[in-house]
PDB file of C-alpha atoms in Angstrom:
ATOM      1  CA  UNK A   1      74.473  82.314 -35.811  1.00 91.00           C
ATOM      2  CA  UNK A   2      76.431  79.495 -37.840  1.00 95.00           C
ATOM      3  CA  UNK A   3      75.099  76.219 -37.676  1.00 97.00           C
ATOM      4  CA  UNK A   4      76.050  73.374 -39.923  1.00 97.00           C
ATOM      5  CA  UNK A   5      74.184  70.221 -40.631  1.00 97.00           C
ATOM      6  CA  UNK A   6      75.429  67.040 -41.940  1.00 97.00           C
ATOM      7  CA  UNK A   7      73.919  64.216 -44.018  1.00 96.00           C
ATOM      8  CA  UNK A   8      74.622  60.911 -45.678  1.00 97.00           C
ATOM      9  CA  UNK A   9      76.131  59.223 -43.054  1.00 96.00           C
ATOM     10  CA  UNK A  10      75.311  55.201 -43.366  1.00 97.00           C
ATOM     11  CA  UNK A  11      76.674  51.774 -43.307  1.00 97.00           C
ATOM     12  CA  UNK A  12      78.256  50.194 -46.141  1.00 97.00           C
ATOM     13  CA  UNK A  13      80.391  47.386 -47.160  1.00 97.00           C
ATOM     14  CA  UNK A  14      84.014  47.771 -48.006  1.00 98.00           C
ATOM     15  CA  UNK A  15      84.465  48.927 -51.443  1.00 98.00           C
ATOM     16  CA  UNK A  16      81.141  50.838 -51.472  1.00 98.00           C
ATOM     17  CA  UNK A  17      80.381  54.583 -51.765  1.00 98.00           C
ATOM     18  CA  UNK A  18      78.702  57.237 -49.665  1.00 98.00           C
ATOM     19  CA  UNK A  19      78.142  60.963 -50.283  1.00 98.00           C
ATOM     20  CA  UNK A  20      77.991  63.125 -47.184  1.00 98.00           C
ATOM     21  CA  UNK A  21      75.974  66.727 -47.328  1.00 98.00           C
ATOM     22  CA  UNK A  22      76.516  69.699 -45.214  1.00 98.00           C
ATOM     23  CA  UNK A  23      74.351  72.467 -44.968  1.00 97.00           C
ATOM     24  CA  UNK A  24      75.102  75.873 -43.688  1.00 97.00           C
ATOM     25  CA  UNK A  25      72.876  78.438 -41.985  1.00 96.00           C
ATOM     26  CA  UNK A  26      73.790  81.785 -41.284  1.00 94.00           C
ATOM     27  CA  UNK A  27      76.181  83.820 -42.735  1.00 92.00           C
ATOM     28  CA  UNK A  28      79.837  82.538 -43.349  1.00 92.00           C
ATOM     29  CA  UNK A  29      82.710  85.543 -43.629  1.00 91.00           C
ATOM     30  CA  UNK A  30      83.536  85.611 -47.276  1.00 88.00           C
ATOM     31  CA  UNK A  31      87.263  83.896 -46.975  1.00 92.00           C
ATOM     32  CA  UNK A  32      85.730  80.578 -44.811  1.00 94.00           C
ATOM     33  CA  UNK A  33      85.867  77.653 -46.506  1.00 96.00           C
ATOM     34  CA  UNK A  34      84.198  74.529 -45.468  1.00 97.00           C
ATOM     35  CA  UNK A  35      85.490  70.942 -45.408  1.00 97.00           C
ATOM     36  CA  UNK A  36      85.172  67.452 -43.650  1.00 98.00           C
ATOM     37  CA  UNK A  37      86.940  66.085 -40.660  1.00 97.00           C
ATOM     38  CA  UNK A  38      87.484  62.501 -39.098  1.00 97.00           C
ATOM     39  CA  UNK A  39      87.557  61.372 -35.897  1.00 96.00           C
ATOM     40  CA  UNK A  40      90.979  58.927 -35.438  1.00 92.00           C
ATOM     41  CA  UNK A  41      91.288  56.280 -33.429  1.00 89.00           C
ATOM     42  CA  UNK A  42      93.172  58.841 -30.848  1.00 89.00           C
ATOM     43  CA  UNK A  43      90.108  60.895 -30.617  1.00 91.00           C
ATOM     44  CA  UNK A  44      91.649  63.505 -32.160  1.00 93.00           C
ATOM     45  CA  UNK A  45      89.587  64.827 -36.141  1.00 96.00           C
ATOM     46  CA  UNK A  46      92.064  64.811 -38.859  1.00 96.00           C
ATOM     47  CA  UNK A  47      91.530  66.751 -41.879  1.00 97.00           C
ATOM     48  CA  UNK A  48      90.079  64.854 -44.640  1.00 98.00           C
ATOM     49  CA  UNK A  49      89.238  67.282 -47.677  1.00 98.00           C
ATOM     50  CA  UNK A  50      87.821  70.781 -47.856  1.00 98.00           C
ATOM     51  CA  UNK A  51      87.181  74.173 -50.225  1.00 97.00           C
ATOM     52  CA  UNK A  52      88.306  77.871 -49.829  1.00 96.00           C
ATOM     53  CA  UNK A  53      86.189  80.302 -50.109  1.00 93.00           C
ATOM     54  CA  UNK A  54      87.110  80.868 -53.497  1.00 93.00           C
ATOM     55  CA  UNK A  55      86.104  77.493 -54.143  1.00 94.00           C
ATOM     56  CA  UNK A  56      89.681  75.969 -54.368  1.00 96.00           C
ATOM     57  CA  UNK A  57      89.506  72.325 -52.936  1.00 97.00           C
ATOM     58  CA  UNK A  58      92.093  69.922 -51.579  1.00 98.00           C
ATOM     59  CA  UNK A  59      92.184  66.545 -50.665  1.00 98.00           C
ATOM     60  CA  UNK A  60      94.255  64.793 -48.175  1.00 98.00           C
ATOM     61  CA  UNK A  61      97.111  62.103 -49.707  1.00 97.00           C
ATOM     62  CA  UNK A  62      95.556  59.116 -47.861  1.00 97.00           C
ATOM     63  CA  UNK A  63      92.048  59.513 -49.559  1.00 98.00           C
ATOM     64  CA  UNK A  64      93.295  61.099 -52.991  1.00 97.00           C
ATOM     65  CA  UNK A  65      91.912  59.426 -55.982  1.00 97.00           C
ATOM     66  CA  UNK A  66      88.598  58.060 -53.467  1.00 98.00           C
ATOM     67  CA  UNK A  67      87.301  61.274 -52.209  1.00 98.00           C
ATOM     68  CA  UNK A  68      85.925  64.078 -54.112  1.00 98.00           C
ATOM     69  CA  UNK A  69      84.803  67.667 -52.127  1.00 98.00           C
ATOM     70  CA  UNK A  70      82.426  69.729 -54.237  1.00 97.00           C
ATOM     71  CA  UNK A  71      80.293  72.463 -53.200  1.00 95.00           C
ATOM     72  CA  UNK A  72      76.874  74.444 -54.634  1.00 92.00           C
ATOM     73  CA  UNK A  73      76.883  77.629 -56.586  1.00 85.00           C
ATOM     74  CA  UNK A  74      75.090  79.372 -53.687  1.00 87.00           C
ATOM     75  CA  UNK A  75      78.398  77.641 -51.149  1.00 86.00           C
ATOM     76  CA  UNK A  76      75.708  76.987 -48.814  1.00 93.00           C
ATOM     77  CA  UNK A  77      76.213  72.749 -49.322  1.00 97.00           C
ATOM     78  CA  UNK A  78      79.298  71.504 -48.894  1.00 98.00           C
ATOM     79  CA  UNK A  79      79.288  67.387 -50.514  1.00 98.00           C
ATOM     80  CA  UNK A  80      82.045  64.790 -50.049  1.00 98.00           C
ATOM     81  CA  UNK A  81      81.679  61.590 -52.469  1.00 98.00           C
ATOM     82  CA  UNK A  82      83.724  58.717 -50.560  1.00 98.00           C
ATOM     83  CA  UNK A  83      84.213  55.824 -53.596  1.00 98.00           C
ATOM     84  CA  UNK A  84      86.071  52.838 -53.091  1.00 98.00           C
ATOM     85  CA  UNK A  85      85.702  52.912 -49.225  1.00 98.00           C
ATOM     86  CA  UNK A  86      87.611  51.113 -46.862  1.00 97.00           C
ATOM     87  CA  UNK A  87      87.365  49.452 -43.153  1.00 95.00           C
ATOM     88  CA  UNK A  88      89.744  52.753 -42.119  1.00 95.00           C
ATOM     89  CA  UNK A  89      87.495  55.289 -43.408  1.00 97.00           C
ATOM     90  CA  UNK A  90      84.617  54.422 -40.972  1.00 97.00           C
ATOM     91  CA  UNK A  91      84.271  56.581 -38.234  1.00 96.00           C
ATOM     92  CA  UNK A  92      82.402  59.827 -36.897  1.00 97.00           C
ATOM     93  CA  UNK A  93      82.639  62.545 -40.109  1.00 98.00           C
ATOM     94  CA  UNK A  94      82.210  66.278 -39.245  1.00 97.00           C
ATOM     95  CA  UNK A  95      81.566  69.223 -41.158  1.00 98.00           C
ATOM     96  CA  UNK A  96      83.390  72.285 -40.436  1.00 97.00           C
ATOM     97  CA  UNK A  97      83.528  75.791 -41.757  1.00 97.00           C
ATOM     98  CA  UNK A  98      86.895  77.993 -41.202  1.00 96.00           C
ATOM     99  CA  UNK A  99      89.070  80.214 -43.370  1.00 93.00           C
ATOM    100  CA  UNK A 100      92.198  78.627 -41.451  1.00 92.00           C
ATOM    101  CA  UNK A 101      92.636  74.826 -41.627  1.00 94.00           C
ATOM    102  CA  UNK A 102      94.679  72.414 -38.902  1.00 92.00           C
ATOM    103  CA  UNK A 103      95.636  68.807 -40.543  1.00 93.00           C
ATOM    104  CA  UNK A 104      94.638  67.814 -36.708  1.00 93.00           C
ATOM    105  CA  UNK A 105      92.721  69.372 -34.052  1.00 93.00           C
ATOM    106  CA  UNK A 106      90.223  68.628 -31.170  1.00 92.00           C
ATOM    107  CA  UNK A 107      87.057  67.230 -32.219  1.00 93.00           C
ATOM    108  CA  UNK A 108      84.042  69.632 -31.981  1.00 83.00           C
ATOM    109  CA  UNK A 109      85.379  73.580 -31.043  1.00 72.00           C
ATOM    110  CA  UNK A 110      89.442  72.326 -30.943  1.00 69.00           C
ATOM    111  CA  UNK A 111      90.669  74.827 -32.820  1.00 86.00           C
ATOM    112  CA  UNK A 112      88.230  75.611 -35.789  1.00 92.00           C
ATOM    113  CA  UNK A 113      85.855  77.668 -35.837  1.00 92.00           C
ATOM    114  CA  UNK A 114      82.148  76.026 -36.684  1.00 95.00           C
ATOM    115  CA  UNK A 115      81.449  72.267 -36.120  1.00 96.00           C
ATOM    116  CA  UNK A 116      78.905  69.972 -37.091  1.00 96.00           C
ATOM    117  CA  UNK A 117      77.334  67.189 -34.771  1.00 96.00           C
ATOM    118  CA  UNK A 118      78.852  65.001 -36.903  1.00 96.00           C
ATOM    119  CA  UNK A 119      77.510  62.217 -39.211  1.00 97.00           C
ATOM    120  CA  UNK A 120      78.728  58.261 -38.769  1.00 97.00           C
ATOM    121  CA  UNK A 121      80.066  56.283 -41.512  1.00 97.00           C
ATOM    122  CA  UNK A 122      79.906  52.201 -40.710  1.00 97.00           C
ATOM    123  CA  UNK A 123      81.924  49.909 -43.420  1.00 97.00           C
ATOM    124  CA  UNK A 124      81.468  46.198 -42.639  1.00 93.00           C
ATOM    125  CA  UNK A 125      84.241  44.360 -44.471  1.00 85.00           C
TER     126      UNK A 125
END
């Protein structure tokens, strides 16, 4: 069984950084990537940044040039370095592991395959 656990979550002030872990357990299908998602103000998780499978990794346009998505050699950690962060980015962050990616979906089983429990980022301004 899949589980994934995240890490890192914290409070910071505006302009600060934070690096978020996630862990996998279990066995992943060889094409799943793994990536981050953000809960929006509409309760809906938005896609924030994530890597293939064959390690390719892509950031979303409204966090380019602050976020960075790297994973292990083993692609059993998944790590998302948030620099420069704003009163925006705070919110519930969830790791998720698919081979198929929505830019927005239910939080927590929408439409993607492995969730998280989520980790909280707090940015006091």
């Amino acid at each position: 069984q899949v589980q994934l656990m995240e890490s890192g979550g914290g409070s910071v002030q505006a302009g600060g950084s934070l690096t978020l872990s996630c862990t996998v357990s279990g066995t992943l299908d060889d094409d799943s990537g793994m990536g981050w998602y953000r809960q929006t103000p509409e309760n809906l998780c938005e896609l924030v940044s994530r890597v293939t499978g064959d390690g390719r990794t892509f950031v979303e346009d409204f966090v380019k040039g602050r976020f960075t998505i790297t994973r292990d050699n083993a692609k059993t950690t998944v790590y998302l370095r948030m620099n420069n962060l704003k009163p925006e980015d705070a919110g519930l962050y969830y790791c998720v592991a698919d081979s198929v990616w929505l830019g927005r979906t239910a939080c927590t089983g929408g439409g993607m395959k492995y969730w998280g429990k989520g980790t909280l980022v707090s940015i006091s301004s």
